Amino acid sequence: MNTVMIDGKEFDVAKLSQELQNYLVVRQEIQASKVRHNLELEKIEVLTAHYNKKIAELVKKEVPEEKK
């Protein structure tokens, strides 16, 4: 039996209206999309840190330090 919790109550999805079932599916897809987007943001943060490090290394090599 496929059930869903809504406001602390458990419901049999098959007994809900088609409209409500559709809304539940849409919400589930949105939640999955949020997880995918959060994973992509984590990847972006890792890659940004990687390239920031590479840029800093090359700047040290290519740009002479200013004398104090």
mmCIF file as Biopython writes it, N, C-alpha, C and O atoms, coordinates in Angstrom:
data_model
#
loop_
_atom_site.group_PDB
_atom_site.id
_atom_site.type_symbol
_atom_site.label_atom_id
_atom_site.label_alt_id
_atom_site.label_comp_id
_atom_site.label_asym_id
_atom_site.label_entity_id
_atom_site.label_seq_id
_atom_site.pdbx_PDB_ins_code
_atom_site.Cartn_x
_atom_site.Cartn_y
_atom_site.Cartn_z
_atom_site.occupancy
_atom_site.B_iso_or_equiv
_atom_site.auth_seq_id
_atom_site.auth_asym_id
_atom_site.pdbx_PDB_model_num
ATOM 1   N N  . MET A ? 1  ? 0.850  -1.188 0.000   1.0 0.0 1  A 1 
ATOM 2   C CA . MET A ? 1  ? 0.000  0.000  0.000   1.0 0.0 1  A 1 
ATOM 3   C C  . MET A ? 1  ? 0.885  1.237  0.000   1.0 0.0 1  A 1 
ATOM 4   O O  . MET A ? 1  ? 1.810  1.336  0.806   1.0 0.0 1  A 1 
ATOM 5   N N  . ASN A ? 2  ? 0.619  2.161  -0.875  1.0 0.0 2  A 1 
ATOM 6   C CA . ASN A ? 2  ? 1.368  3.404  -1.004  1.0 0.0 2  A 1 
ATOM 7   C C  . ASN A ? 2  ? 0.672  4.480  -0.168  1.0 0.0 2  A 1 
ATOM 8   O O  . ASN A ? 2  ? -0.474 4.847  -0.427  1.0 0.0 2  A 1 
ATOM 9   N N  . THR A ? 3  ? 1.391  4.970  0.834   1.0 0.0 3  A 1 
ATOM 10  C CA . THR A ? 3  ? 0.791  5.976  1.710   1.0 0.0 3  A 1 
ATOM 11  C C  . THR A ? 3  ? 1.629  7.234  1.723   1.0 0.0 3  A 1 
ATOM 12  O O  . THR A ? 3  ? 2.789  7.242  1.311   1.0 0.0 3  A 1 
ATOM 13  N N  . VAL A ? 4  ? 1.006  8.310  2.213   1.0 0.0 4  A 1 
ATOM 14  C CA . VAL A ? 4  ? 1.677  9.598  2.316   1.0 0.0 4  A 1 
ATOM 15  C C  . VAL A ? 4  ? 1.248  10.249 3.626   1.0 0.0 4  A 1 
ATOM 16  O O  . VAL A ? 4  ? 0.103  10.118 4.059   1.0 0.0 4  A 1 
ATOM 17  N N  . MET A ? 5  ? 2.210  10.967 4.258   1.0 0.0 5  A 1 
ATOM 18  C CA . MET A ? 5  ? 1.895  11.708 5.479   1.0 0.0 5  A 1 
ATOM 19  C C  . MET A ? 5  ? 1.586  13.149 5.124   1.0 0.0 5  A 1 
ATOM 20  O O  . MET A ? 5  ? 2.391  13.816 4.473   1.0 0.0 5  A 1 
ATOM 21  N N  . ILE A ? 6  ? 0.426  13.636 5.546   1.0 0.0 6  A 1 
ATOM 22  C CA . ILE A ? 6  ? 0.028  15.020 5.331   1.0 0.0 6  A 1 
ATOM 23  C C  . ILE A ? 6  ? -0.482 15.552 6.666   1.0 0.0 6  A 1 
ATOM 24  O O  . ILE A ? 6  ? -1.440 15.026 7.233   1.0 0.0 6  A 1 
ATOM 25  N N  . ASP A ? 7  ? 0.165  16.591 7.153   1.0 0.0 7  A 1 
ATOM 26  C CA . ASP A ? 7  ? -0.212 17.191 8.433   1.0 0.0 7  A 1 
ATOM 27  C C  . ASP A ? 7  ? -0.275 16.172 9.560   1.0 0.0 7  A 1 
ATOM 28  O O  . ASP A ? 7  ? -1.172 16.208 10.402  1.0 0.0 7  A 1 
ATOM 29  N N  . GLY A ? 8  ? 0.699  15.260 9.560   1.0 0.0 8  A 1 
ATOM 30  C CA . GLY A ? 8  ? 0.791  14.271 10.631  1.0 0.0 8  A 1 
ATOM 31  C C  . GLY A ? 8  ? -0.177 13.106 10.508  1.0 0.0 8  A 1 
ATOM 32  O O  . GLY A ? 8  ? -0.232 12.258 11.399  1.0 0.0 8  A 1 
ATOM 33  N N  . LYS A ? 9  ? -0.936 13.044 9.431   1.0 0.0 9  A 1 
ATOM 34  C CA . LYS A ? 9  ? -1.883 11.948 9.227   1.0 0.0 9  A 1 
ATOM 35  C C  . LYS A ? 9  ? -1.463 11.145 8.004   1.0 0.0 9  A 1 
ATOM 36  O O  . LYS A ? 9  ? -0.987 11.703 7.015   1.0 0.0 9  A 1 
ATOM 37  N N  . GLU A ? 10 ? -1.645 9.833  8.080   1.0 0.0 10 A 1 
ATOM 38  C CA . GLU A ? 10 ? -1.265 8.953  6.975   1.0 0.0 10 A 1 
ATOM 39  C C  . GLU A ? 10 ? -2.480 8.688  6.087   1.0 0.0 10 A 1 
ATOM 40  O O  . GLU A ? 10 ? -3.574 8.400  6.572   1.0 0.0 10 A 1 
ATOM 41  N N  . PHE A ? 11 ? -2.260 8.794  4.770   1.0 0.0 11 A 1 
ATOM 42  C CA . PHE A ? 11 ? -3.337 8.592  3.807   1.0 0.0 11 A 1 
ATOM 43  C C  . PHE A ? 11 ? -2.919 7.561  2.762   1.0 0.0 11 A 1 
ATOM 44  O O  . PHE A ? 11 ? -1.754 7.499  2.369   1.0 0.0 11 A 1 
ATOM 45  N N  . ASP A ? 12 ? -3.876 6.756  2.318   1.0 0.0 12 A 1 
ATOM 46  C CA . ASP A ? 12 ? -3.681 5.822  1.213   1.0 0.0 12 A 1 
ATOM 47  C C  . ASP A ? 12 ? -3.776 6.651  -0.069  1.0 0.0 12 A 1 
ATOM 48  O O  . ASP A ? 12 ? -4.823 7.227  -0.367  1.0 0.0 12 A 1 
ATOM 49  N N  . VAL A ? 13 ? -2.684 6.707  -0.816  1.0 0.0 13 A 1 
ATOM 50  C CA . VAL A ? 13 ? -2.629 7.548  -2.015  1.0 0.0 13 A 1 
ATOM 51  C C  . VAL A ? 13 ? -3.704 7.140  -3.020  1.0 0.0 13 A 1 
ATOM 52  O O  . VAL A ? 13 ? -4.284 8.000  -3.683  1.0 0.0 13 A 1 
ATOM 53  N N  . ALA A ? 14 ? -3.974 5.862  -3.141  1.0 0.0 14 A 1 
ATOM 54  C CA . ALA A ? 14 ? -4.958 5.386  -4.115  1.0 0.0 14 A 1 
ATOM 55  C C  . ALA A ? 14 ? -6.359 5.916  -3.820  1.0 0.0 14 A 1 
ATOM 56  O O  . ALA A ? 14 ? -7.196 5.986  -4.720  1.0 0.0 14 A 1 
ATOM 57  N N  . LYS A ? 15 ? -6.618 6.286  -2.581  1.0 0.0 15 A 1 
ATOM 58  C CA . LYS A ? 15 ? -7.947 6.774  -2.210  1.0 0.0 15 A 1 
ATOM 59  C C  . LYS A ? 15 ? -8.083 8.288  -2.363  1.0 0.0 15 A 1 
ATOM 60  O O  . LYS A ? 15 ? -9.171 8.833  -2.174  1.0 0.0 15 A 1 
ATOM 61  N N  . LEU A ? 16 ? -6.992 8.967  -2.703  1.0 0.0 16 A 1 
ATOM 62  C CA . LEU A ? 16 ? -7.021 10.413 -2.873  1.0 0.0 16 A 1 
ATOM 63  C C  . LEU A ? 16 ? -7.457 10.754 -4.297  1.0 0.0 16 A 1 
ATOM 64  O O  . LEU A ? 16 ? -7.354 9.922  -5.198  1.0 0.0 16 A 1 
ATOM 65  N N  . SER A ? 17 ? -7.943 11.975 -4.493  1.0 0.0 17 A 1 
ATOM 66  C CA . SER A ? 17 ? -8.372 12.388 -5.832  1.0 0.0 17 A 1 
ATOM 67  C C  . SER A ? 17 ? -7.179 12.415 -6.782  1.0 0.0 17 A 1 
ATOM 68  O O  . SER A ? 17 ? -6.026 12.515 -6.361  1.0 0.0 17 A 1 
ATOM 69  N N  . GLN A ? 18 ? -7.483 12.325 -8.061  1.0 0.0 18 A 1 
ATOM 70  C CA . GLN A ? 18 ? -6.420 12.369 -9.076  1.0 0.0 18 A 1 
ATOM 71  C C  . GLN A ? 18 ? -5.672 13.694 -9.011  1.0 0.0 18 A 1 
ATOM 72  O O  . GLN A ? 18 ? -4.454 13.731 -9.188  1.0 0.0 18 A 1 
ATOM 73  N N  . GLU A ? 19 ? -6.395 14.780 -8.757  1.0 0.0 19 A 1 
ATOM 74  C CA . GLU A ? 19 ? -5.768 16.090 -8.655  1.0 0.0 19 A 1 
ATOM 75  C C  . GLU A ? 19 ? -4.756 16.124 -7.511  1.0 0.0 19 A 1 
ATOM 76  O O  . GLU A ? 19 ? -3.639 16.616 -7.670  1.0 0.0 19 A 1 
ATOM 77  N N  . LEU A ? 20 ? -5.161 15.596 -6.360  1.0 0.0 20 A 1 
ATOM 78  C CA . LEU A ? 20 ? -4.262 15.569 -5.203  1.0 0.0 20 A 1 
ATOM 79  C C  . LEU A ? 20 ? -3.069 14.657 -5.464  1.0 0.0 20 A 1 
ATOM 80  O O  . LEU A ? 20 ? -1.945 14.978 -5.076  1.0 0.0 20 A 1 
ATOM 81  N N  . GLN A ? 21 ? -3.303 13.532 -6.113  1.0 0.0 21 A 1 
ATOM 82  C CA . GLN A ? 21 ? -2.194 12.638 -6.463  1.0 0.0 21 A 1 
ATOM 83  C C  . GLN A ? 21 ? -1.213 13.339 -7.390  1.0 0.0 21 A 1 
ATOM 84  O O  . GLN A ? 21 ? -0.001 13.179 -7.248  1.0 0.0 21 A 1 
ATOM 85  N N  . ASN A ? 22 ? -1.727 14.114 -8.336  1.0 0.0 22 A 1 
ATOM 86  C CA . ASN A ? 22 ? -0.863 14.862 -9.256  1.0 0.0 22 A 1 
ATOM 87  C C  . ASN A ? 22 ? -0.019 15.883 -8.494  1.0 0.0 22 A 1 
ATOM 88  O O  . ASN A ? 22 ? 1.170  16.036 -8.774  1.0 0.0 22 A 1 
ATOM 89  N N  . TYR A ? 23 ? -0.625 16.580 -7.534  1.0 0.0 23 A 1 
ATOM 90  C CA . TYR A ? 23 ? 0.112  17.554 -6.730  1.0 0.0 23 A 1 
ATOM 91  C C  . TYR A ? 23 ? 1.215  16.868 -5.929  1.0 0.0 23 A 1 
ATOM 92  O O  . TYR A ? 23 ? 2.308  17.413 -5.775  1.0 0.0 23 A 1 
ATOM 93  N N  . LEU A ? 24 ? 0.928  15.681 -5.424  1.0 0.0 24 A 1 
ATOM 94  C CA . LEU A ? 24 ? 1.940  14.938 -4.667  1.0 0.0 24 A 1 
ATOM 95  C C  . LEU A ? 24 ? 3.119  14.563 -5.565  1.0 0.0 24 A 1 
ATOM 96  O O  . LEU A ? 24 ? 4.275  14.645 -5.149  1.0 0.0 24 A 1 
ATOM 97  N N  . VAL A ? 25 ? 2.821  14.154 -6.795  1.0 0.0 25 A 1 
ATOM 98  C CA . VAL A ? 25 ? 3.880  13.811 -7.745  1.0 0.0 25 A 1 
ATOM 99  C C  . VAL A ? 25 ? 4.715  15.040 -8.085  1.0 0.0 25 A 1 
ATOM 100 O O  . VAL A ? 25 ? 5.943  14.969 -8.131  1.0 0.0 25 A 1 
ATOM 101 N N  . VAL A ? 26 ? 4.051  16.162 -8.322  1.0 0.0 26 A 1 
ATOM 102 C CA . VAL A ? 26 ? 4.765  17.400 -8.636  1.0 0.0 26 A 1 
ATOM 103 C C  . VAL A ? 26 ? 5.666  17.799 -7.478  1.0 0.0 26 A 1 
ATOM 104 O O  . VAL A ? 26 ? 6.821  18.172 -7.685  1.0 0.0 26 A 1 
ATOM 105 N N  . ARG A ? 27 ? 5.139  17.720 -6.255  1.0 0.0 27 A 1 
ATOM 106 C CA . ARG A ? 27 ? 5.952  18.068 -5.080  1.0 0.0 27 A 1 
ATOM 107 C C  . ARG A ? 27 ? 7.165  17.154 -4.972  1.0 0.0 27 A 1 
ATOM 108 O O  . ARG A ? 27 ? 8.265  17.612 -4.663  1.0 0.0 27 A 1 
ATOM 109 N N  . GLN A ? 28 ? 6.966  15.872 -5.225  1.0 0.0 28 A 1 
ATOM 110 C CA . GLN A ? 28 ? 8.074  14.920 -5.166  1.0 0.0 28 A 1 
ATOM 111 C C  . GLN A ? 28 ? 9.138  15.262 -6.210  1.0 0.0 28 A 1 
ATOM 112 O O  . GLN A ? 28 ? 10.333 15.190 -5.926  1.0 0.0 28 A 1 
ATOM 113 N N  . GLU A ? 29 ? 8.708  15.633 -7.412  1.0 0.0 29 A 1 
ATOM 114 C CA . GLU A ? 29 ? 9.646  16.016 -8.465  1.0 0.0 29 A 1 
ATOM 115 C C  . GLU A ? 29 ? 10.406 17.282 -8.086  1.0 0.0 29 A 1 
ATOM 116 O O  . GLU A ? 29 ? 11.603 17.395 -8.349  1.0 0.0 29 A 1 
ATOM 117 N N  . ILE A ? 30 ? 9.708  18.234 -7.465  1.0 0.0 30 A 1 
ATOM 118 C CA . ILE A ? 30 ? 10.358 19.478 -7.030  1.0 0.0 30 A 1 
ATOM 119 C C  . ILE A ? 30 ? 11.406 19.184 -5.965  1.0 0.0 30 A 1 
ATOM 120 O O  . ILE A ? 30 ? 12.501 19.747 -5.993  1.0 0.0 30 A 1 
ATOM 121 N N  . GLN A ? 31 ? 11.073 18.305 -5.029  1.0 0.0 31 A 1 
ATOM 122 C CA . GLN A ? 31 ? 12.024 17.959 -3.973  1.0 0.0 31 A 1 
ATOM 123 C C  . GLN A ? 31 ? 13.254 17.266 -4.559  1.0 0.0 31 A 1 
ATOM 124 O O  . GLN A ? 31 ? 14.378 17.525 -4.128  1.0 0.0 31 A 1 
ATOM 125 N N  . ALA A ? 32 ? 13.044 16.393 -5.531  1.0 0.0 32 A 1 
ATOM 126 C CA . ALA A ? 32 ? 14.168 15.723 -6.183  1.0 0.0 32 A 1 
ATOM 127 C C  . ALA A ? 32 ? 15.030 16.736 -6.938  1.0 0.0 32 A 1 
ATOM 128 O O  . ALA A ? 32 ? 16.258 16.650 -6.937  1.0 0.0 32 A 1 
ATOM 129 N N  . SER A ? 33 ? 14.367 17.690 -7.580  1.0 0.0 33 A 1 
ATOM 130 C CA . SER A ? 33 ? 15.094 18.738 -8.296  1.0 0.0 33 A 1 
ATOM 131 C C  . SER A ? 33 ? 15.933 19.566 -7.328  1.0 0.0 33 A 1 
ATOM 132 O O  . SER A ? 33 ? 17.064 19.934 -7.647  1.0 0.0 33 A 1 
ATOM 133 N N  . LYS A ? 34 ? 15.398 19.857 -6.167  1.0 0.0 34 A 1 
ATOM 134 C CA . LYS A ? 34 ? 16.137 20.620 -5.154  1.0 0.0 34 A 1 
ATOM 135 C C  . LYS A ? 34 ? 17.397 19.877 -4.740  1.0 0.0 34 A 1 
ATOM 136 O O  . LYS A ? 34 ? 18.458 20.485 -4.600  1.0 0.0 34 A 1 
ATOM 137 N N  . VAL A ? 35 ? 17.291 18.569 -4.542  1.0 0.0 35 A 1 
ATOM 138 C CA . VAL A ? 35 ? 18.453 17.768 -4.171  1.0 0.0 35 A 1 
ATOM 139 C C  . VAL A ? 35 ? 19.501 17.824 -5.285  1.0 0.0 35 A 1 
ATOM 140 O O  . VAL A ? 35 ? 20.688 18.006 -5.017  1.0 0.0 35 A 1 
ATOM 141 N N  . ARG A ? 36 ? 19.056 17.667 -6.534  1.0 0.0 36 A 1 
ATOM 142 C CA . ARG A ? 36 ? 19.998 17.727 -7.666  1.0 0.0 36 A 1 
ATOM 143 C C  . ARG A ? 36 ? 20.678 19.092 -7.743  1.0 0.0 36 A 1 
ATOM 144 O O  . ARG A ? 36 ? 21.885 19.172 -7.974  1.0 0.0 36 A 1 
ATOM 145 N N  . HIS A ? 37 ? 19.917 20.154 -7.554  1.0 0.0 37 A 1 
ATOM 146 C CA . HIS A ? 37 ? 20.494 21.494 -7.602  1.0 0.0 37 A 1 
ATOM 147 C C  . HIS A ? 37 ? 21.489 21.717 -6.467  1.0 0.0 37 A 1 
ATOM 148 O O  . HIS A ? 37 ? 22.539 22.328 -6.671  1.0 0.0 37 A 1 
ATOM 149 N N  . ASN A ? 38 ? 21.165 21.228 -5.283  1.0 0.0 38 A 1 
ATOM 150 C CA . ASN A ? 38 ? 22.100 21.361 -4.167  1.0 0.0 38 A 1 
ATOM 151 C C  . ASN A ? 38 ? 23.404 20.621 -4.441  1.0 0.0 38 A 1 
ATOM 152 O O  . ASN A ? 38 ? 24.482 21.108 -4.100  1.0 0.0 38 A 1 
ATOM 153 N N  . LEU A ? 39 ? 23.305 19.440 -5.057  1.0 0.0 39 A 1 
ATOM 154 C CA . LEU A ? 39 ? 24.520 18.704 -5.425  1.0 0.0 39 A 1 
ATOM 155 C C  . LEU A ? 39 ? 25.335 19.471 -6.461  1.0 0.0 39 A 1 
ATOM 156 O O  . LEU A ? 39 ? 26.564 19.506 -6.387  1.0 0.0 39 A 1 
ATOM 157 N N  . GLU A ? 40 ? 24.656 20.081 -7.419  1.0 0.0 40 A 1 
ATOM 158 C CA . GLU A ? 40 ? 25.355 20.886 -8.423  1.0 0.0 40 A 1 
ATOM 159 C C  . GLU A ? 40 ? 26.043 22.084 -7.777  1.0 0.0 40 A 1 
ATOM 160 O O  . GLU A ? 40 ? 27.163 22.430 -8.153  1.0 0.0 40 A 1 
ATOM 161 N N  . LEU A ? 41 ? 25.387 22.719 -6.811  1.0 0.0 41 A 1 
ATOM 162 C CA . LEU A ? 41 ? 26.010 23.844 -6.107  1.0 0.0 41 A 1 
ATOM 163 C C  . LEU A ? 41 ? 27.251 23.396 -5.345  1.0 0.0 41 A 1 
ATOM 164 O O  . LEU A ? 41 ? 28.246 24.120 -5.304  1.0 0.0 41 A 1 
ATOM 165 N N  . GLU A ? 42 ? 27.202 22.213 -4.743  1.0 0.0 42 A 1 
ATOM 166 C CA . GLU A ? 42 ? 28.386 21.688 -4.055  1.0 0.0 42 A 1 
ATOM 167 C C  . GLU A ? 42 ? 29.531 21.469 -5.042  1.0 0.0 42 A 1 
ATOM 168 O O  . GLU A ? 42 ? 30.682 21.790 -4.747  1.0 0.0 42 A 1 
ATOM 169 N N  . LYS A ? 43 ? 29.209 20.921 -6.214  1.0 0.0 43 A 1 
ATOM 170 C CA . LYS A ? 43 ? 30.239 20.716 -7.243  1.0 0.0 43 A 1 
ATOM 171 C C  . LYS A ? 43 ? 30.838 22.055 -7.662  1.0 0.0 43 A 1 
ATOM 172 O O  . LYS A ? 43 ? 32.052 22.171 -7.825  1.0 0.0 43 A 1 
ATOM 173 N N  . ILE A ? 44 ? 29.993 23.057 -7.835  1.0 0.0 44 A 1 
ATOM 174 C CA . ILE A ? 44 ? 30.459 24.387 -8.233  1.0 0.0 44 A 1 
ATOM 175 C C  . ILE A ? 44 ? 31.403 24.953 -7.185  1.0 0.0 44 A 1 
ATOM 176 O O  . ILE A ? 44 ? 32.431 25.538 -7.527  1.0 0.0 44 A 1 
ATOM 177 N N  . GLU A ? 45 ? 31.065 24.785 -5.912  1.0 0.0 45 A 1 
ATOM 178 C CA . GLU A ? 45 ? 31.931 25.283 -4.838  1.0 0.0 45 A 1 
ATOM 179 C C  . GLU A ? 45 ? 33.290 24.594 -4.864  1.0 0.0 45 A 1 
ATOM 180 O O  . GLU A ? 45 ? 34.321 25.248 -4.706  1.0 0.0 45 A 1 
ATOM 181 N N  . VAL A ? 46 ? 33.299 23.286 -5.062  1.0 0.0 46 A 1 
ATOM 182 C CA . VAL A ? 46 ? 34.560 22.542 -5.111  1.0 0.0 46 A 1 
ATOM 183 C C  . VAL A ? 46 ? 35.397 22.994 -6.307  1.0 0.0 46 A 1 
ATOM 184 O O  . VAL A ? 46 ? 36.595 23.243 -6.172  1.0 0.0 46 A 1 
ATOM 185 N N  . LEU A ? 47 ? 34.771 23.097 -7.458  1.0 0.0 47 A 1 
ATOM 186 C CA . LEU A ? 47 ? 35.505 23.521 -8.656  1.0 0.0 47 A 1 
ATOM 187 C C  . LEU A ? 47 ? 35.995 24.959 -8.550  1.0 0.0 47 A 1 
ATOM 188 O O  . LEU A ? 47 ? 37.102 25.265 -8.993  1.0 0.0 47 A 1 
ATOM 189 N N  . THR A ? 48 ? 35.201 25.833 -7.978  1.0 0.0 48 A 1 
ATOM 190 C CA . THR A ? 48 ? 35.616 27.215 -7.791  1.0 0.0 48 A 1 
ATOM 191 C C  . THR A ? 48 ? 36.843 27.284 -6.890  1.0 0.0 48 A 1 
ATOM 192 O O  . THR A ? 48 ? 37.794 28.005 -7.192  1.0 0.0 48 A 1 
ATOM 193 N N  . ALA A ? 49 ? 36.828 26.543 -5.793  1.0 0.0 49 A 1 
ATOM 194 C CA . ALA A ? 49 ? 37.979 26.512 -4.885  1.0 0.0 49 A 1 
ATOM 195 C C  . ALA A ? 49 ? 39.209 25.972 -5.605  1.0 0.0 49 A 1 
ATOM 196 O O  . ALA A ? 49 ? 40.312 26.488 -5.427  1.0 0.0 49 A 1 
ATOM 197 N N  . HIS A ? 50 ? 39.023 24.938 -6.415  1.0 0.0 50 A 1 
ATOM 198 C CA . HIS A ? 50 ? 40.142 24.354 -7.173  1.0 0.0 50 A 1 
ATOM 199 C C  . HIS A ? 50 ? 40.759 25.401 -8.110  1.0 0.0 50 A 1 
ATOM 200 O O  . HIS A ? 50 ? 41.977 25.578 -8.134  1.0 0.0 50 A 1 
ATOM 201 N N  . TYR A ? 51 ? 39.911 26.088 -8.879  1.0 0.0 51 A 1 
ATOM 202 C CA . TYR A ? 51 ? 40.431 27.063 -9.836  1.0 0.0 51 A 1 
ATOM 203 C C  . TYR A ? 51 ? 40.980 28.300 -9.143  1.0 0.0 51 A 1 
ATOM 204 O O  . TYR A ? 51 ? 41.932 28.903 -9.637  1.0 0.0 51 A 1 
ATOM 205 N N  . ASN A ? 52 ? 40.407 28.693 -8.015  1.0 0.0 52 A 1 
ATOM 206 C CA . ASN A ? 52 ? 40.973 29.799 -7.251  1.0 0.0 52 A 1 
ATOM 207 C C  . ASN A ? 52 ? 42.397 29.473 -6.812  1.0 0.0 52 A 1 
ATOM 208 O O  . ASN A ? 52 ? 43.280 30.330 -6.852  1.0 0.0 52 A 1 
ATOM 209 N N  . LYS A ? 53 ? 42.611 28.235 -6.395  1.0 0.0 53 A 1 
ATOM 210 C CA . LYS A ? 53 ? 43.947 27.789 -5.978  1.0 0.0 53 A 1 
ATOM 211 C C  . LYS A ? 53 ? 44.909 27.826 -7.166  1.0 0.0 53 A 1 
ATOM 212 O O  . LYS A ? 53 ? 46.032 28.316 -7.041  1.0 0.0 53 A 1 
ATOM 213 N N  . LYS A ? 54 ? 44.480 27.319 -8.299  1.0 0.0 54 A 1 
ATOM 214 C CA . LYS A ? 54 ? 45.321 27.314 -9.501  1.0 0.0 54 A 1 
ATOM 215 C C  . LYS A ? 54 ? 45.655 28.741 -9.939  1.0 0.0 54 A 1 
ATOM 216 O O  . LYS A ? 54 ? 46.789 29.028 -10.323 1.0 0.0 54 A 1 
ATOM 217 N N  . ILE A ? 55 ? 44.674 29.622 -9.880  1.0 0.0 55 A 1 
ATOM 218 C CA . ILE A ? 55 ? 44.905 31.024 -10.262 1.0 0.0 55 A 1 
ATOM 219 C C  . ILE A ? 55 ? 45.927 31.658 -9.332  1.0 0.0 55 A 1 
ATOM 220 O O  . ILE A ? 55 ? 46.844 32.341 -9.789  1.0 0.0 55 A 1 
ATOM 221 N N  . ALA A ? 56 ? 45.777 31.438 -8.029  1.0 0.0 56 A 1 
ATOM 222 C CA . ALA A ? 56 ? 46.711 32.007 -7.058  1.0 0.0 56 A 1 
ATOM 223 C C  . ALA A ? 56 ? 48.124 31.477 -7.296  1.0 0.0 56 A 1 
ATOM 224 O O  . ALA A ? 56 ? 49.085 32.239 -7.199  1.0 0.0 56 A 1 
ATOM 225 N N  . GLU A ? 57 ? 48.270 30.196 -7.602  1.0 0.0 57 A 1 
ATOM 226 C CA . GLU A ? 57 ? 49.587 29.610 -7.873  1.0 0.0 57 A 1 
ATOM 227 C C  . GLU A ? 57 ? 50.229 30.247 -9.102  1.0 0.0 57 A 1 
ATOM 228 O O  . GLU A ? 57 ? 51.413 30.585 -9.084  1.0 0.0 57 A 1 
ATOM 229 N N  . LEU A ? 58 ? 49.449 30.410 -10.164 1.0 0.0 58 A 1 
ATOM 230 C CA . LEU A ? 58 ? 49.996 30.996 -11.389 1.0 0.0 58 A 1 
ATOM 231 C C  . LEU A ? 58 ? 50.318 32.466 -11.221 1.0 0.0 58 A 1 
ATOM 232 O O  . LEU A ? 58 ? 51.294 32.954 -11.791 1.0 0.0 58 A 1 
ATOM 233 N N  . VAL A ? 59 ? 49.523 33.175 -10.452 1.0 0.0 59 A 1 
ATOM 234 C CA . VAL A ? 59 ? 49.809 34.594 -10.202 1.0 0.0 59 A 1 
ATOM 235 C C  . VAL A ? 59 ? 51.149 34.705 -9.490  1.0 0.0 59 A 1 
ATOM 236 O O  . VAL A ? 59 ? 51.949 35.577 -9.827  1.0 0.0 59 A 1 
ATOM 237 N N  . LYS A ? 60 ? 51.412 33.845 -8.514  1.0 0.0 60 A 1 
ATOM 238 C CA . LYS A ? 60 ? 52.690 33.863 -7.799  1.0 0.0 60 A 1 
ATOM 239 C C  . LYS A ? 60 ? 53.849 33.612 -8.742  1.0 0.0 60 A 1 
ATOM 240 O O  . LYS A ? 60 ? 54.915 34.209 -8.591  1.0 0.0 60 A 1 
ATOM 241 N N  . LYS A ? 61 ? 53.648 32.718 -9.730  1.0 0.0 61 A 1 
ATOM 242 C CA . LYS A ? 61 ? 54.702 32.401 -10.691 1.0 0.0 61 A 1 
ATOM 243 C C  . LYS A ? 61 ? 54.924 33.514 -11.697 1.0 0.0 61 A 1 
ATOM 244 O O  . LYS A ? 61 ? 56.059 33.881 -11.999 1.0 0.0 61 A 1 
ATOM 245 N N  . GLU A ? 62 ? 53.825 34.048 -12.212 1.0 0.0 62 A 1 
ATOM 246 C CA . GLU A ? 62 ? 53.894 34.948 -13.362 1.0 0.0 62 A 1 
ATOM 247 C C  . GLU A ? 62 ? 54.033 36.427 -13.005 1.0 0.0 62 A 1 
ATOM 248 O O  . GLU A ? 62 ? 54.572 37.196 -13.801 1.0 0.0 62 A 1 
ATOM 249 N N  . VAL A ? 63 ? 53.574 36.831 -11.865 1.0 0.0 63 A 1 
ATOM 250 C CA . VAL A ? 63 ? 53.598 38.241 -11.504 1.0 0.0 63 A 1 
ATOM 251 C C  . VAL A ? 63 ? 54.633 38.445 -10.417 1.0 0.0 63 A 1 
ATOM 252 O O  . VAL A ? 63 ? 54.502 37.909 -9.317  1.0 0.0 63 A 1 
ATOM 253 N N  . PRO A ? 64 ? 55.659 39.218 -10.722 1.0 0.0 64 A 1 
ATOM 254 C CA . PRO A ? 64 ? 56.702 39.426 -9.696  1.0 0.0 64 A 1 
ATOM 255 C C  . PRO A ? 64 ? 56.143 40.161 -8.490  1.0 0.0 64 A 1 
ATOM 256 O O  . PRO A ? 64 ? 55.281 41.031 -8.607  1.0 0.0 64 A 1 
ATOM 257 N N  . GLU A ? 65 ? 56.657 39.787 -7.337  1.0 0.0 65 A 1 
ATOM 258 C CA . GLU A ? 65 ? 56.195 40.434 -6.112  1.0 0.0 65 A 1 
ATOM 259 C C  . GLU A ? 65 ? 56.703 41.869 -6.073  1.0 0.0 65 A 1 
ATOM 260 O O  . GLU A ? 65 ? 57.815 42.168 -6.508  1.0 0.0 65 A 1 
ATOM 261 N N  . GLU A ? 66 ? 55.867 42.742 -5.545  1.0 0.0 66 A 1 
ATOM 262 C CA . GLU A ? 66 ? 56.274 44.134 -5.390  1.0 0.0 66 A 1 
ATOM 263 C C  . GLU A ? 66 ? 57.234 44.239 -4.214  1.0 0.0 66 A 1 
ATOM 264 O O  . GLU A ? 66 ? 57.052 43.581 -3.190  1.0 0.0 66 A 1 
ATOM 265 N N  . LYS A ? 67 ? 58.249 45.065 -4.370  1.0 0.0 67 A 1 
ATOM 266 C CA . LYS A ? 67 ? 59.200 45.237 -3.281  1.0 0.0 67 A 1 
ATOM 267 C C  . LYS A ? 67 ? 58.615 46.201 -2.254  1.0 0.0 67 A 1 
ATOM 268 O O  . LYS A ? 67 ? 57.981 47.202 -2.590  1.0 0.0 67 A 1 
ATOM 269 N N  . LYS A ? 68 ? 58.850 45.860 -0.996  1.0 0.0 68 A 1 
ATOM 270 C CA . LYS A ? 68 ? 58.287 46.684 0.091   1.0 0.0 68 A 1 
ATOM 271 C C  . LYS A ? 68 ? 59.201 47.823 0.427   1.0 0.0 68 A 1 
ATOM 272 O O  . LYS A ? 68 ? 58.895 48.620 1.314   1.0 0.0 68 A 1 
#
